[in-house]
mmCIF file of C-alpha atoms in Angstrom:
data_model
loop_
_atom_site.group_PDB
_atom_site.id
_atom_site.type_symbol
_atom_site.label_atom_id
_atom_site.label_comp_id
_atom_site.label_asym_id
_atom_site.label_seq_id
_atom_site.Cartn_x
_atom_site.Cartn_y
_atom_site.Cartn_z
ATOM 1 C CA MET A 47 -40.266 -136.190 87.338
ATOM 2 C CA ASP A 48 -37.095 -134.580 88.591
ATOM 3 C CA ALA A 49 -36.655 -132.256 91.494
ATOM 4 C CA ARG A 50 -37.278 -129.193 89.352
ATOM 5 C CA GLY A 51 -40.624 -130.449 88.203
ATOM 6 C CA LEU A 52 -41.715 -131.237 91.717
ATOM 7 C CA TRP A 53 -40.711 -127.779 92.878
ATOM 8 C CA ALA A 54 -42.612 -126.095 90.088
ATOM 9 C CA LEU A 55 -45.766 -128.151 90.787
ATOM 10 C CA LEU A 56 -45.565 -127.263 94.467
ATOM 11 C CA CYS A 57 -45.341 -123.539 93.632
ATOM 12 C CA VAL A 58 -48.419 -123.761 91.393
ATOM 13 C CA LEU A 59 -50.436 -125.539 94.085
ATOM 14 C CA VAL A 60 -49.438 -122.909 96.691
ATOM 15 C CA VAL A 61 -50.482 -120.030 94.417
ATOM 16 C CA VAL A 62 -53.843 -121.673 93.615
ATOM 17 C CA GLY A 63 -54.497 -122.427 97.247
ATOM 18 C CA CYS A 64 -53.721 -118.892 98.307
ATOM 19 C CA SER A 65 -55.994 -117.496 95.618
ATOM 20 C CA VAL A 66 -58.887 -119.711 96.682
ATOM 21 C CA ALA A 67 -58.421 -118.728 100.283
ATOM 22 C CA PHE A 68 -58.154 -114.952 99.546
ATOM 23 C CA VAL A 69 -61.444 -114.589 97.567
ATOM 24 C CA PRO A 70 -63.828 -115.056 100.560
ATOM 25 C CA PHE A 71 -61.833 -112.595 102.620
ATOM 26 C CA ALA A 72 -61.941 -110.014 99.774
ATOM 27 C CA ALA A 73 -65.679 -110.474 99.337
ATOM 28 C CA ALA A 74 -66.245 -110.055 103.020
ATOM 29 C CA ALA A 75 -64.080 -106.940 103.024
ATOM 30 C CA VAL A 76 -66.024 -105.524 100.104
ATOM 31 C CA ASP A 77 -69.359 -106.286 101.764
ATOM 32 C CA SER A 78 -68.145 -104.780 104.967
ATOM 33 C CA ALA A 79 -66.952 -101.629 103.192
ATOM 34 C CA GLY A 80 -70.241 -101.435 101.313
ATOM 35 C CA GLU A 81 -72.174 -101.626 104.512
ATOM 36 C CA VAL A 82 -70.006 -98.938 106.023
ATOM 37 C CA VAL A 83 -70.337 -96.682 102.988
ATOM 38 C CA GLY A 84 -74.039 -97.480 102.629
ATOM 39 C CA GLY A 85 -74.591 -96.742 106.253
ATOM 40 C CA ALA A 86 -72.774 -93.468 105.922
ATOM 41 C CA HIS A 87 -74.916 -92.549 102.936
ATOM 42 C CA ALA A 88 -78.024 -93.600 104.758
ATOM 43 C CA GLU A 89 -77.128 -91.456 107.727
ATOM 44 C CA ALA A 90 -76.270 -88.541 105.434
ATOM 45 C CA GLY A 91 -79.468 -89.132 103.522
ATOM 46 C CA GLU A 92 -81.538 -89.020 106.666
ATOM 47 C CA SER A 93 -79.784 -85.869 107.771
ATOM 48 C CA ALA A 94 -80.045 -84.235 104.319
ATOM 49 C CA GLY A 95 -83.578 -85.479 103.849
ATOM 50 C CA THR A 96 -84.637 -83.531 106.904
ATOM 51 C CA GLU A 97 -83.438 -80.204 105.438
ATOM 52 C CA PRO A 98 -85.305 -80.498 102.074
ATOM 53 C CA ALA A 99 -88.425 -81.379 103.959
ATOM 54 C CA ILE A 100 -88.037 -78.187 105.974
ATOM 55 C CA ALA A 101 -87.249 -76.196 102.835
ATOM 56 C CA ASP A 102 -90.330 -77.575 101.088
ATOM 57 C CA ALA A 103 -92.394 -76.725 104.101
ATOM 58 C CA THR A 104 -90.935 -73.226 104.104
ATOM 59 C CA LEU A 105 -91.814 -72.740 100.435
ATOM 60 C CA GLN A 106 -95.291 -73.953 101.123
ATOM 61 C CA GLU A 107 -95.625 -71.646 104.117
ATOM 62 C CA ALA A 108 -94.301 -68.654 102.123
ATOM 63 C CA PRO A 109 -96.715 -68.721 99.155
ATOM 64 C CA THR A 110 -96.389 -66.674 96.039
ATOM 65 C CA GLU A 111 -99.700 -65.142 97.078
ATOM 66 C CA SER A 112 -102.506 -66.511 99.174
ATOM 67 C CA ASP A 113 -105.634 -67.664 97.388
ATOM 68 C CA GLU A 114 -107.585 -65.549 99.841
ATOM 69 C CA LEU A 115 -105.987 -62.440 98.311
ATOM 70 C CA ASP A 116 -107.560 -63.298 94.965
ATOM 71 C CA ALA A 117 -111.075 -62.755 96.295
ATOM 72 C CA PRO A 118 -111.239 -59.348 97.974
ATOM 73 C CA ASP A 119 -114.519 -57.539 98.474
ATOM 74 C CA GLU A 120 -113.072 -54.313 97.014
ATOM 75 C CA VAL A 121 -109.822 -53.098 95.445
ATOM 76 C CA HIS A 122 -108.859 -49.402 95.486
ATOM 77 C CA ILE A 123 -105.848 -48.264 93.436
ATOM 78 C CA ASP A 124 -104.399 -44.801 94.142
ATOM 79 C CA VAL A 125 -101.721 -43.438 91.791
ATOM 80 C CA PHE A 126 -99.675 -40.434 92.941
ATOM 81 C CA VAL A 127 -97.877 -39.002 89.898
ATOM 82 C CA HIS A 128 -94.573 -37.225 90.523
ATOM 83 C CA GLU A 129 -93.111 -34.271 88.641
ATOM 84 C CA ASN A 130 -90.371 -36.452 87.091
ATOM 85 C CA GLY A 131 -92.930 -38.832 85.571
ATOM 86 C CA SER A 132 -92.613 -41.627 88.138
ATOM 87 C CA ALA A 133 -95.589 -42.640 90.260
ATOM 88 C CA THR A 134 -96.301 -44.178 93.649
ATOM 89 C CA PHE A 135 -98.966 -46.888 93.581
ATOM 90 C CA VAL A 136 -101.018 -47.805 96.647
ATOM 91 C CA VAL A 137 -103.156 -50.914 96.006
ATOM 92 C CA ASP A 138 -105.616 -51.555 98.826
ATOM 93 C CA TYR A 139 -107.282 -54.996 98.963
ATOM 94 C CA ARG A 140 -110.273 -54.747 101.284
ATOM 95 C CA PHE A 141 -111.986 -57.630 103.069
ATOM 96 C CA GLU A 142 -115.079 -57.538 105.191
ATOM 97 C CA ASN A 143 -114.423 -59.259 108.488
ATOM 98 C CA ASN A 144 -117.783 -60.997 108.340
ATOM 99 C CA SER A 145 -117.302 -62.198 104.741
ATOM 100 C CA GLU A 146 -116.559 -65.757 103.688
ATOM 101 C CA SER A 147 -112.813 -65.058 103.576
ATOM 102 C CA ASN A 148 -110.889 -65.774 106.728
ATOM 103 C CA TRP A 149 -109.449 -62.332 107.360
ATOM 104 C CA SER A 150 -107.581 -63.233 110.509
ATOM 105 C CA ALA A 151 -105.777 -66.142 108.848
ATOM 106 C CA LEU A 152 -104.916 -63.995 105.828
ATOM 107 C CA GLN A 153 -103.603 -61.178 108.000
ATOM 108 C CA ASP A 154 -101.402 -63.568 109.968
ATOM 109 C CA ASP A 155 -100.093 -65.114 106.739
ATOM 110 C CA VAL A 156 -99.257 -61.737 105.159
ATOM 111 C CA GLU A 157 -97.516 -60.514 108.302
ATOM 112 C CA ALA A 158 -95.547 -63.754 108.500
ATOM 113 C CA HIS A 159 -94.353 -63.584 104.869
ATOM 114 C CA PRO A 160 -94.421 -59.907 103.746
ATOM 115 C CA ASP A 161 -91.579 -60.244 101.227
ATOM 116 C CA ALA A 162 -93.245 -63.143 99.407
ATOM 117 C CA TYR A 163 -96.518 -61.239 99.108
ATOM 118 C CA ALA A 164 -94.775 -58.030 97.976
ATOM 119 C CA GLU A 165 -92.761 -59.878 95.319
ATOM 120 C CA SER A 166 -95.859 -61.665 94.048
ATOM 121 C CA GLU A 167 -97.814 -58.400 93.734
ATOM 122 C CA ALA A 168 -94.863 -56.731 91.969
ATOM 123 C CA ALA A 169 -94.708 -59.652 89.529
ATOM 124 C CA ASP A 170 -98.385 -59.179 88.638
ATOM 125 C CA TRP A 171 -97.866 -55.461 87.970
ATOM 126 C CA ASN A 172 -94.719 -56.191 85.976
ATOM 127 C CA GLU A 173 -96.889 -57.931 83.379
ATOM 128 C CA ILE A 174 -98.866 -54.690 82.972
ATOM 129 C CA LEU A 175 -95.603 -52.727 82.915
ATOM 130 C CA GLU A 176 -94.172 -54.817 80.069
ATOM 131 C CA ALA A 177 -97.224 -54.170 77.897
ATOM 132 C CA GLY A 178 -97.011 -50.424 78.582
ATOM 133 C CA GLN A 179 -93.269 -50.407 77.955
ATOM 134 C CA ASN A 180 -93.742 -51.976 74.516
ATOM 135 C CA VAL A 181 -96.264 -49.298 73.542
ATOM 136 C CA THR A 182 -94.568 -46.217 75.014
ATOM 137 C CA GLU A 183 -90.948 -47.321 74.345
ATOM 138 C CA ARG A 184 -89.957 -45.897 77.733
ATOM 139 C CA ASP A 185 -87.664 -47.820 80.085
ATOM 140 C CA MET A 186 -89.848 -48.672 83.073
ATOM 141 C CA GLU A 187 -89.246 -50.458 86.343
ATOM 142 C CA ILE A 188 -91.185 -51.342 89.484
ATOM 143 C CA ARG A 189 -89.204 -50.694 92.658
ATOM 144 C CA ASN A 190 -89.491 -50.824 96.441
ATOM 145 C CA ALA A 191 -92.560 -53.050 96.698
ATOM 146 C CA SER A 192 -93.853 -53.476 100.253
ATOM 147 C CA VAL A 193 -97.010 -54.662 102.008
ATOM 148 C CA ARG A 194 -98.794 -53.965 105.288
ATOM 149 C CA THR A 195 -102.084 -54.941 106.893
ATOM 150 C CA ASP A 196 -104.586 -52.841 108.778
ATOM 151 C CA THR A 197 -108.184 -52.833 109.977
ATOM 152 C CA SER A 198 -110.846 -50.130 110.068
ATOM 153 C CA SER A 199 -114.181 -50.100 111.826
ATOM 154 C CA ALA A 200 -116.017 -47.160 110.229
ATOM 155 C CA PRO A 201 -118.436 -47.399 108.578
ATOM 156 C CA ARG A 202 -118.018 -51.183 108.840
ATOM 157 C CA GLU A 203 -115.408 -53.723 109.851
ATOM 158 C CA ILE A 204 -112.850 -53.839 107.025
ATOM 159 C CA GLY A 205 -109.501 -55.560 106.742
ATOM 160 C CA HIS A 206 -106.838 -54.011 104.509
ATOM 161 C CA VAL A 207 -103.892 -55.587 102.696
ATOM 162 C CA GLU A 208 -102.113 -52.561 101.246
ATOM 163 C CA PHE A 209 -99.314 -52.841 98.705
ATOM 164 C CA THR A 210 -97.055 -49.875 97.903
ATOM 165 C CA PHE A 211 -94.504 -49.648 95.098
ATOM 166 C CA GLU A 212 -92.780 -47.126 92.807
ATOM 167 C CA TRP A 213 -93.336 -47.218 89.033
ATOM 168 C CA HIS A 214 -90.367 -45.558 87.325
ATOM 169 C CA SER A 215 -91.171 -43.588 84.077
ATOM 170 C CA PHE A 216 -94.898 -44.168 84.495
ATOM 171 C CA ALA A 217 -95.849 -40.859 82.751
ATOM 172 C CA TYR A 218 -94.441 -38.782 79.887
ATOM 173 C CA VAL A 219 -93.050 -35.354 80.860
ATOM 174 C CA GLU A 220 -92.764 -32.457 78.394
ATOM 175 C CA LEU A 221 -91.912 -28.964 79.684
ATOM 176 C CA ASN A 222 -94.763 -27.955 82.012
ATOM 177 C CA ARG A 223 -97.076 -30.814 80.990
ATOM 178 C CA ILE A 224 -97.343 -34.443 82.096
ATOM 179 C CA ASP A 225 -99.265 -37.065 80.089
ATOM 180 C CA ALA A 226 -100.278 -40.047 82.234
ATOM 181 C CA GLY A 227 -102.147 -43.259 81.520
ATOM 182 C CA ASP A 228 -100.399 -44.588 78.411
ATOM 183 C CA ALA A 229 -98.445 -47.061 80.584
ATOM 184 C CA LEU A 230 -101.744 -48.749 81.552
ATOM 185 C CA VAL A 231 -102.560 -49.840 77.990
ATOM 186 C CA GLY A 232 -104.592 -53.037 78.125
ATOM 187 C CA PHE A 233 -105.333 -52.562 81.830
ATOM 188 C CA THR A 234 -108.843 -53.719 82.765
ATOM 189 C CA LEU A 235 -110.689 -52.008 85.570
ATOM 190 C CA SER A 236 -112.808 -54.880 86.878
ATOM 191 C CA ASP A 237 -115.939 -54.661 88.995
ATOM 192 C CA ASP A 238 -115.514 -53.625 92.636
ATOM 193 C CA THR A 239 -112.258 -51.915 91.622
ATOM 194 C CA THR A 240 -111.543 -48.176 91.514
ATOM 195 C CA LEU A 241 -108.646 -46.174 90.087
ATOM 196 C CA ARG A 242 -107.833 -42.688 91.350
ATOM 197 C CA LEU A 243 -104.975 -40.542 90.002
ATOM 198 C CA PHE A 244 -103.481 -37.544 91.824
ATOM 199 C CA PRO A 245 -101.329 -34.855 90.097
ATOM 200 C CA PRO A 246 -98.087 -33.536 91.649
ATOM 201 C CA GLU A 247 -98.209 -30.511 93.908
ATOM 202 C CA GLY A 248 -98.478 -27.320 91.850
ATOM 203 C CA TYR A 249 -100.182 -29.123 88.945
ATOM 204 C CA VAL A 250 -103.834 -29.429 87.940
ATOM 205 C CA ILE A 251 -105.858 -31.826 85.816
ATOM 206 C CA GLY A 252 -106.506 -30.871 82.181
ATOM 207 C CA ALA A 253 -108.076 -33.154 79.580
ATOM 208 C CA VAL A 254 -109.252 -36.609 80.735
ATOM 209 C CA GLU A 255 -110.378 -39.697 78.790
ATOM 210 C CA PRO A 256 -112.682 -41.452 79.443
ATOM 211 C CA MET A 257 -115.012 -39.170 81.388
ATOM 212 C CA PRO A 258 -114.286 -39.552 85.127
ATOM 213 C CA ASP A 259 -116.945 -40.860 87.520
ATOM 214 C CA ASP A 260 -117.863 -38.113 90.000
ATOM 215 C CA PRO A 261 -114.289 -36.787 90.108
ATOM 216 C CA PRO A 262 -113.172 -35.475 93.503
ATOM 217 C CA ASP A 263 -111.512 -32.085 93.578
ATOM 218 C CA GLY A 264 -107.944 -32.127 92.325
ATOM 219 C CA SER A 265 -107.881 -35.765 91.130
ATOM 220 C CA VAL A 266 -109.338 -38.181 88.558
ATOM 221 C CA PHE A 267 -111.534 -41.097 89.648
ATOM 222 C CA TRP A 268 -112.872 -44.104 87.726
ATOM 223 C CA ASP A 269 -115.151 -46.827 89.068
ATOM 224 C CA GLY A 270 -114.803 -50.232 87.437
ATOM 225 C CA ASP A 271 -118.509 -50.909 87.803
ATOM 226 C CA ALA A 272 -119.301 -48.133 85.289
ATOM 227 C CA THR A 273 -116.063 -47.603 83.322
ATOM 228 C CA GLU A 274 -114.411 -49.544 80.527
ATOM 229 C CA PHE A 275 -111.108 -48.339 79.042
ATOM 230 C CA ALA A 276 -110.656 -48.228 75.256
ATOM 231 C CA ASP A 277 -107.400 -49.158 73.525
ATOM 232 C CA ASP A 278 -105.860 -45.700 73.981
ATOM 233 C CA GLU A 279 -107.282 -45.077 77.472
ATOM 234 C CA PRO A 280 -106.958 -43.994 80.178
ATOM 235 C CA TYR A 281 -105.435 -40.593 79.340
ATOM 236 C CA VAL A 282 -104.877 -37.745 81.793
ATOM 237 C CA GLU A 283 -103.313 -34.380 80.887
ATOM 238 C CA ILE A 284 -101.634 -32.698 83.870
ATOM 239 C CA LEU A 285 -100.647 -29.018 83.559
ATOM 240 C CA GLU A 286 -98.361 -26.915 85.734
ATOM 241 C CA ASN A 287 -99.271 -23.791 87.756
ATOM 242 C CA GLY A 288 -102.999 -23.853 87.152
ATOM 243 C CA ASP A 289 -102.720 -23.239 83.388
ATOM 244 C CA ALA A 290 -105.698 -25.502 82.878
ATOM 245 C CA GLY A 291 -107.834 -23.705 85.425
ATOM 246 C CA ALA A 292 -108.897 -21.041 82.954
ATOM 247 C CA GLN A 293 -109.559 -23.733 80.319
ATOM 248 C CA GLU A 294 -111.822 -25.679 82.676
ATOM 249 C CA GLU A 295 -113.736 -22.557 83.694
ATOM 250 C CA GLU A 296 -113.967 -21.224 80.125
ATOM 251 C CA PRO A 297 -116.967 -23.359 79.061
ATOM 252 C CA ASP A 298 -119.039 -22.080 82.051
ATOM 253 C CA PRO A 299 -118.580 -18.289 82.202
ATOM 254 C CA GLY A 300 -121.127 -16.113 83.958
ATOM 255 C CA PRO A 301 -124.000 -15.158 81.639
ATOM 256 C CA THR A 302 -123.485 -11.409 82.115
ATOM 257 C CA SER A 303 -119.675 -11.342 81.956
ATOM 258 C CA PRO A 304 -119.292 -10.695 78.171
ATOM 259 C CA TRP A 305 -121.946 -7.945 78.152
ATOM 260 C CA LEU A 306 -120.396 -6.302 81.188
ATOM 261 C CA ILE A 307 -117.007 -6.215 79.458
ATOM 262 C CA VAL A 308 -118.564 -4.736 76.302
ATOM 263 C CA ILE A 309 -120.399 -2.030 78.250
ATOM 264 C CA VAL A 310 -117.268 -1.052 80.166
ATOM 265 C CA ALA A 311 -115.284 -0.884 76.909
ATOM 266 C CA LEU A 312 -117.901 1.309 75.258
ATOM 267 C CA VAL A 313 -117.980 3.690 78.238
ATOM 268 C CA LEU A 314 -114.203 3.999 78.142
ATOM 269 C CA LEU A 315 -114.208 4.661 74.403
ATOM 270 C CA ALA A 316 -116.920 7.299 74.761
ATOM 271 C CA THR A 317 -115.005 9.011 77.568
ATOM 272 C CA VAL A 318 -111.767 9.050 75.595
ATOM 273 C CA GLY A 319 -113.581 10.313 72.467
ATOM 274 C CA ALA A 320 -115.308 13.116 74.362
ATOM 275 C CA ALA A 321 -112.052 14.204 75.978
ATOM 276 C CA GLY A 322 -110.282 14.168 72.623
ATOM 277 C CA TRP A 323 -113.050 16.176 70.979
ATOM 278 C CA TRP A 324 -112.974 18.787 73.754
ATOM 279 C CA VAL A 325 -109.182 19.171 73.554
ATOM 280 C CA ARG A 326 -109.256 19.427 69.779
ATOM 281 C CA HIS A 327 -112.116 21.949 69.897
ATOM 282 C CA GLN A 328 -110.235 24.128 72.345
ATOM 283 C CA GLU A 329 -107.075 24.005 70.234
ATOM 284 C CA ILE A 330 -109.032 25.002 67.106
ATOM 285 C CA LEU A 331 -110.990 27.817 68.709
ATOM 286 C CA ALA A 332 -108.030 29.472 70.438
ATOM 287 C CA PRO A 333 -106.108 30.449 67.264
ATOM 288 C CA ASN A 334 -109.347 31.390 65.464
ATOM 289 C CA GLU A 335 -110.314 33.794 68.231
ATOM 290 C CA ASP A 336 -106.877 35.381 68.012
ATOM 291 C CA ALA A 337 -107.202 35.592 64.237
ATOM 292 C CA ASP A 338 -110.658 37.145 64.481
ATOM 293 C CA THR A 339 -109.339 39.754 66.921
ATOM 294 C CA ALA A 340 -106.396 40.535 64.689
ATOM 295 C CA GLY A 341 -108.711 40.676 61.660
ATOM 296 C CA ALA A 342 -111.046 43.108 63.416
ATOM 297 C CA GLU A 343 -108.128 45.348 64.296
ATOM 298 C CA GLY A 344 -106.842 45.220 60.696
ATOM 299 C CA ASN A 345 -110.270 45.981 59.256
ATOM 300 C CA GLY A 346 -110.642 48.942 61.615
ATOM 301 C CA ALA A 347 -107.293 50.308 60.552
ATOM 302 C CA THR A 348 -108.204 49.896 56.882
ATOM 303 C CA ALA A 349 -111.560 51.578 57.395
ATOM 304 C CA ALA A 350 -109.918 54.454 59.209
ATOM 305 C CA GLY A 351 -107.247 54.958 56.549
ATOM 306 C CA THR A 352 -109.251 54.375 53.353
ATOM 307 C CA GLY A 353 -112.847 54.637 54.378
ATOM 308 C CA THR A 354 -113.641 51.119 52.901
ATOM 309 C CA GLY A 355 -113.452 48.280 55.504
ATOM 310 C CA THR A 356 -114.442 45.120 53.664
ATOM 311 C CA GLY A 357 -111.847 42.924 55.494
ATOM 312 C CA THR A 358 -111.562 40.687 52.428
ATOM 313 C CA GLY A 359 -109.029 42.555 50.308
ATOM 314 C CA PRO A 360 -105.387 41.745 49.878
ATOM 315 C CA ASP A 361 -104.376 43.733 52.918
ATOM 316 C CA ALA A 362 -106.748 41.847 55.156
ATOM 317 C CA THR A 363 -105.650 38.562 53.670
ATOM 318 C CA GLY A 364 -102.067 39.404 54.291
ATOM 319 C CA ALA A 365 -102.763 40.393 57.853
ATOM 320 C CA ASN A 366 -104.864 37.354 58.751
ATOM 321 C CA GLY A 367 -103.623 34.666 56.386
ATOM 322 C CA SER A 368 -99.848 34.745 56.360
ATOM 323 C CA ASN A 369 -99.520 35.653 60.029
ATOM 324 C CA PRO A 370 -95.711 35.523 60.092
ATOM 325 C CA ASP A 371 -95.761 35.581 63.880
ATOM 326 C CA GLY A 372 -97.927 32.422 64.092
ATOM 327 C CA PRO A 373 -96.638 28.894 64.768
ATOM 328 C CA PRO A 374 -95.066 26.878 61.925
ATOM 329 C CA PRO A 375 -97.368 24.431 60.082
ATOM 330 C CA GLU A 376 -95.767 21.333 61.681
ATOM 331 C CA LEU A 377 -96.976 22.499 65.083
ATOM 332 C CA LEU A 378 -100.578 22.901 63.943
ATOM 333 C CA SER A 379 -103.276 20.237 63.985
ATOM 334 C CA ASN A 380 -104.832 19.092 60.710
ATOM 335 C CA GLU A 381 -107.923 21.187 61.355
ATOM 336 C CA GLU A 382 -105.830 24.285 62.121
ATOM 337 C CA ARG A 383 -103.905 23.867 58.895
ATOM 338 C CA VAL A 384 -107.146 23.778 56.888
ATOM 339 C CA LEU A 385 -108.464 26.860 58.683
ATOM 340 C CA ARG A 386 -105.219 28.783 58.120
ATOM 341 C CA LEU A 387 -105.296 27.845 54.428
ATOM 342 C CA LEU A 388 -108.863 29.156 54.212
ATOM 343 C CA GLU A 389 -107.822 32.425 55.817
ATOM 344 C CA GLN A 390 -104.908 32.753 53.422
ATOM 345 C CA ARG A 391 -107.292 32.215 50.473
ATOM 346 C CA GLY A 392 -109.726 34.875 51.669
ATOM 347 C CA GLY A 393 -112.124 32.549 53.448
ATOM 348 C CA ARG A 394 -112.929 30.218 50.509
ATOM 349 C CA ILE A 395 -111.057 27.373 48.780
ATOM 350 C CA LYS A 396 -111.811 24.323 46.699
ATOM 351 C CA GLN A 397 -111.438 21.028 48.537
ATOM 352 C CA GLN A 398 -109.236 19.686 45.745
ATOM 353 C CA ASP A 399 -106.879 22.634 46.300
ATOM 354 C CA VAL A 400 -106.588 21.622 49.962
ATOM 355 C CA VAL A 401 -105.516 18.146 48.808
ATOM 356 C CA SER A 402 -102.834 19.681 46.576
ATOM 357 C CA GLU A 403 -101.622 22.368 48.994
ATOM 358 C CA LEU A 404 -101.308 20.104 52.037
ATOM 359 C CA ASP A 405 -100.214 17.001 50.078
ATOM 360 C CA TRP A 406 -102.928 14.875 51.686
ATOM 361 C CA THR A 407 -104.975 12.016 50.350
ATOM 362 C CA GLU A 408 -108.564 12.701 49.419
ATOM 363 C CA ALA A 409 -109.748 10.374 52.181
ATOM 364 C CA LYS A 410 -107.775 12.221 54.862
ATOM 365 C CA THR A 411 -108.937 15.595 53.523
ATOM 366 C CA SER A 412 -112.582 14.481 53.540
ATOM 367 C CA GLN A 413 -112.235 13.243 57.111
ATOM 368 C CA VAL A 414 -110.736 16.534 58.388
ATOM 369 C CA VAL A 415 -113.221 18.640 56.418
ATOM 370 C CA GLY A 416 -116.123 16.539 57.722
ATOM 371 C CA GLY A 417 -115.008 17.088 61.314
ATOM 372 C CA LEU A 418 -114.727 20.873 60.826
ATOM 373 C CA ARG A 419 -118.128 20.972 59.188
ATOM 374 C CA GLU A 420 -119.757 19.047 62.056
ATOM 375 C CA ASP A 421 -118.168 21.412 64.543
ATOM 376 C CA GLY A 422 -119.514 24.441 62.612
ATOM 377 C CA GLU A 423 -116.030 25.761 61.861
ATOM 378 C CA ILE A 424 -116.526 25.790 58.095
ATOM 379 C CA GLU A 425 -119.276 25.459 55.527
ATOM 380 C CA VAL A 426 -119.149 23.170 52.519
ATOM 381 C CA PHE A 427 -121.110 23.639 49.302
ATOM 382 C CA ARG A 428 -120.793 22.531 45.716
ATOM 383 C CA ILE A 429 -120.040 24.544 42.599
ATOM 384 C CA GLY A 430 -120.506 22.299 39.647
ATOM 385 C CA ARG A 431 -118.880 19.008 40.568
ATOM 386 C CA GLU A 432 -116.429 20.403 43.084
ATOM 387 C CA ASN A 433 -116.749 20.936 46.829
ATOM 388 C CA VAL A 434 -115.901 24.433 48.069
ATOM 389 C CA LEU A 435 -114.925 25.156 51.656
ATOM 390 C CA ALA A 436 -115.721 28.510 53.239
ATOM 391 C CA LEU A 437 -115.497 30.180 56.595
ATOM 392 C CA PRO A 438 -118.928 30.964 58.089
ATOM 393 C CA ASP A 439 -120.138 34.377 56.867
ATOM 394 C CA GLU A 440 -123.672 35.753 56.580
ATOM 395 C CA ASP A 441 -123.044 37.544 53.258
ATOM 396 C CA GLY A 442 -121.010 34.668 51.971
ATOM 397 C CA GLY A 443 -123.691 32.240 53.154
ATOM 398 C CA ASP A 444 -126.332 33.969 50.963
ATOM 399 C CA GLU A 445 -124.039 33.863 47.964
ATOM 400 C CA ARG A 446 -123.214 30.242 48.586
ATOM 401 C CA SER A 447 -126.853 29.408 48.905
ATOM 402 C CA GLU A 448 -127.512 30.969 45.516
ATOM 403 C CA ASN A 449 -124.523 29.147 43.985
ATOM 404 C CA THR A 450 -125.641 25.938 45.508
ATOM 405 C CA ASP A 451 -129.126 26.378 44.093
ATOM 406 C CA ASP A 452 -127.685 27.146 40.680
ATOM 407 C CA ALA A 453 -125.480 24.091 40.895
#
């Protein structure tokens, strides 16, 4: 082997020896680094492990809702409807201090975690909201949920967990009417639970379904012990400005009210009729008295000039009938026009001629003639099949009586 071969062999042996010597050191370095890294992770894990434990404890201490809240002695739900259709809900869970539930522990828990309790209650009502939203097709939302606790001692020791929240678009608004209740479709009013609905200020309750249980004034009240809602219930009609007040009172009017109204109406009609008859009678008599006076003067003049004063000849008719100084026909009443026509015809005329002369209907003529006959202003008798009108006259009355008998 030459010098080159020896040199090459020596280089190989040095490289192998160095490799063998380096492996333990590398392994030790790796183990050392692993311990360092593992220790760091262990320390970080211990530190981080403390925080999740606290977080888990916090979640456990801030429950979605205490089991004690699921077993109240009573639940009272008050709904205050607003004019825009939204409503404020006040849900009062009541616990008797001497009941099996630990009221003090529950009160402390609610006061320690109010947000968790409020969110849990809002989530329960959101399930009801979603069902109502699907039926009504109105966009609804529950907002501003909050909770508080309280105690009352009269008439007995009671603990209160009271939730308050706003239900947007709870009712349907149309002009001056609000329809409430359709958002509670599928809502069950369980035992020991009450529901009371209040209208906005200036509104009153109209129709209600189902029938309320002993409704307080100005609101609607249902007791779950005696009430079960149907598919389309509850329903409450709320009307503005007391428009429903008259409707509610209408079924129970006073027993004498209708008769009293009828009597008053009849008295008024009789008074008006009597006044009208008196005025008409005075208007009819006034021109007749003037005509009689003028006729007497004309008959006297005729008797003085000719020695025959019948008062029924052409001269008398002209003096009494035409009366050029009298008022025009349009200013006379119907009765006066008939009387003037009688005077112009010498005190007697067929009723059919009155219809033709005055251009009246037979019904109107019969009505006017009947009124004059009742008042004694004219006499009516029949000749054949025709009615004849005549001014009252003793001589004429005898003749008419004979004609009437002949007829």
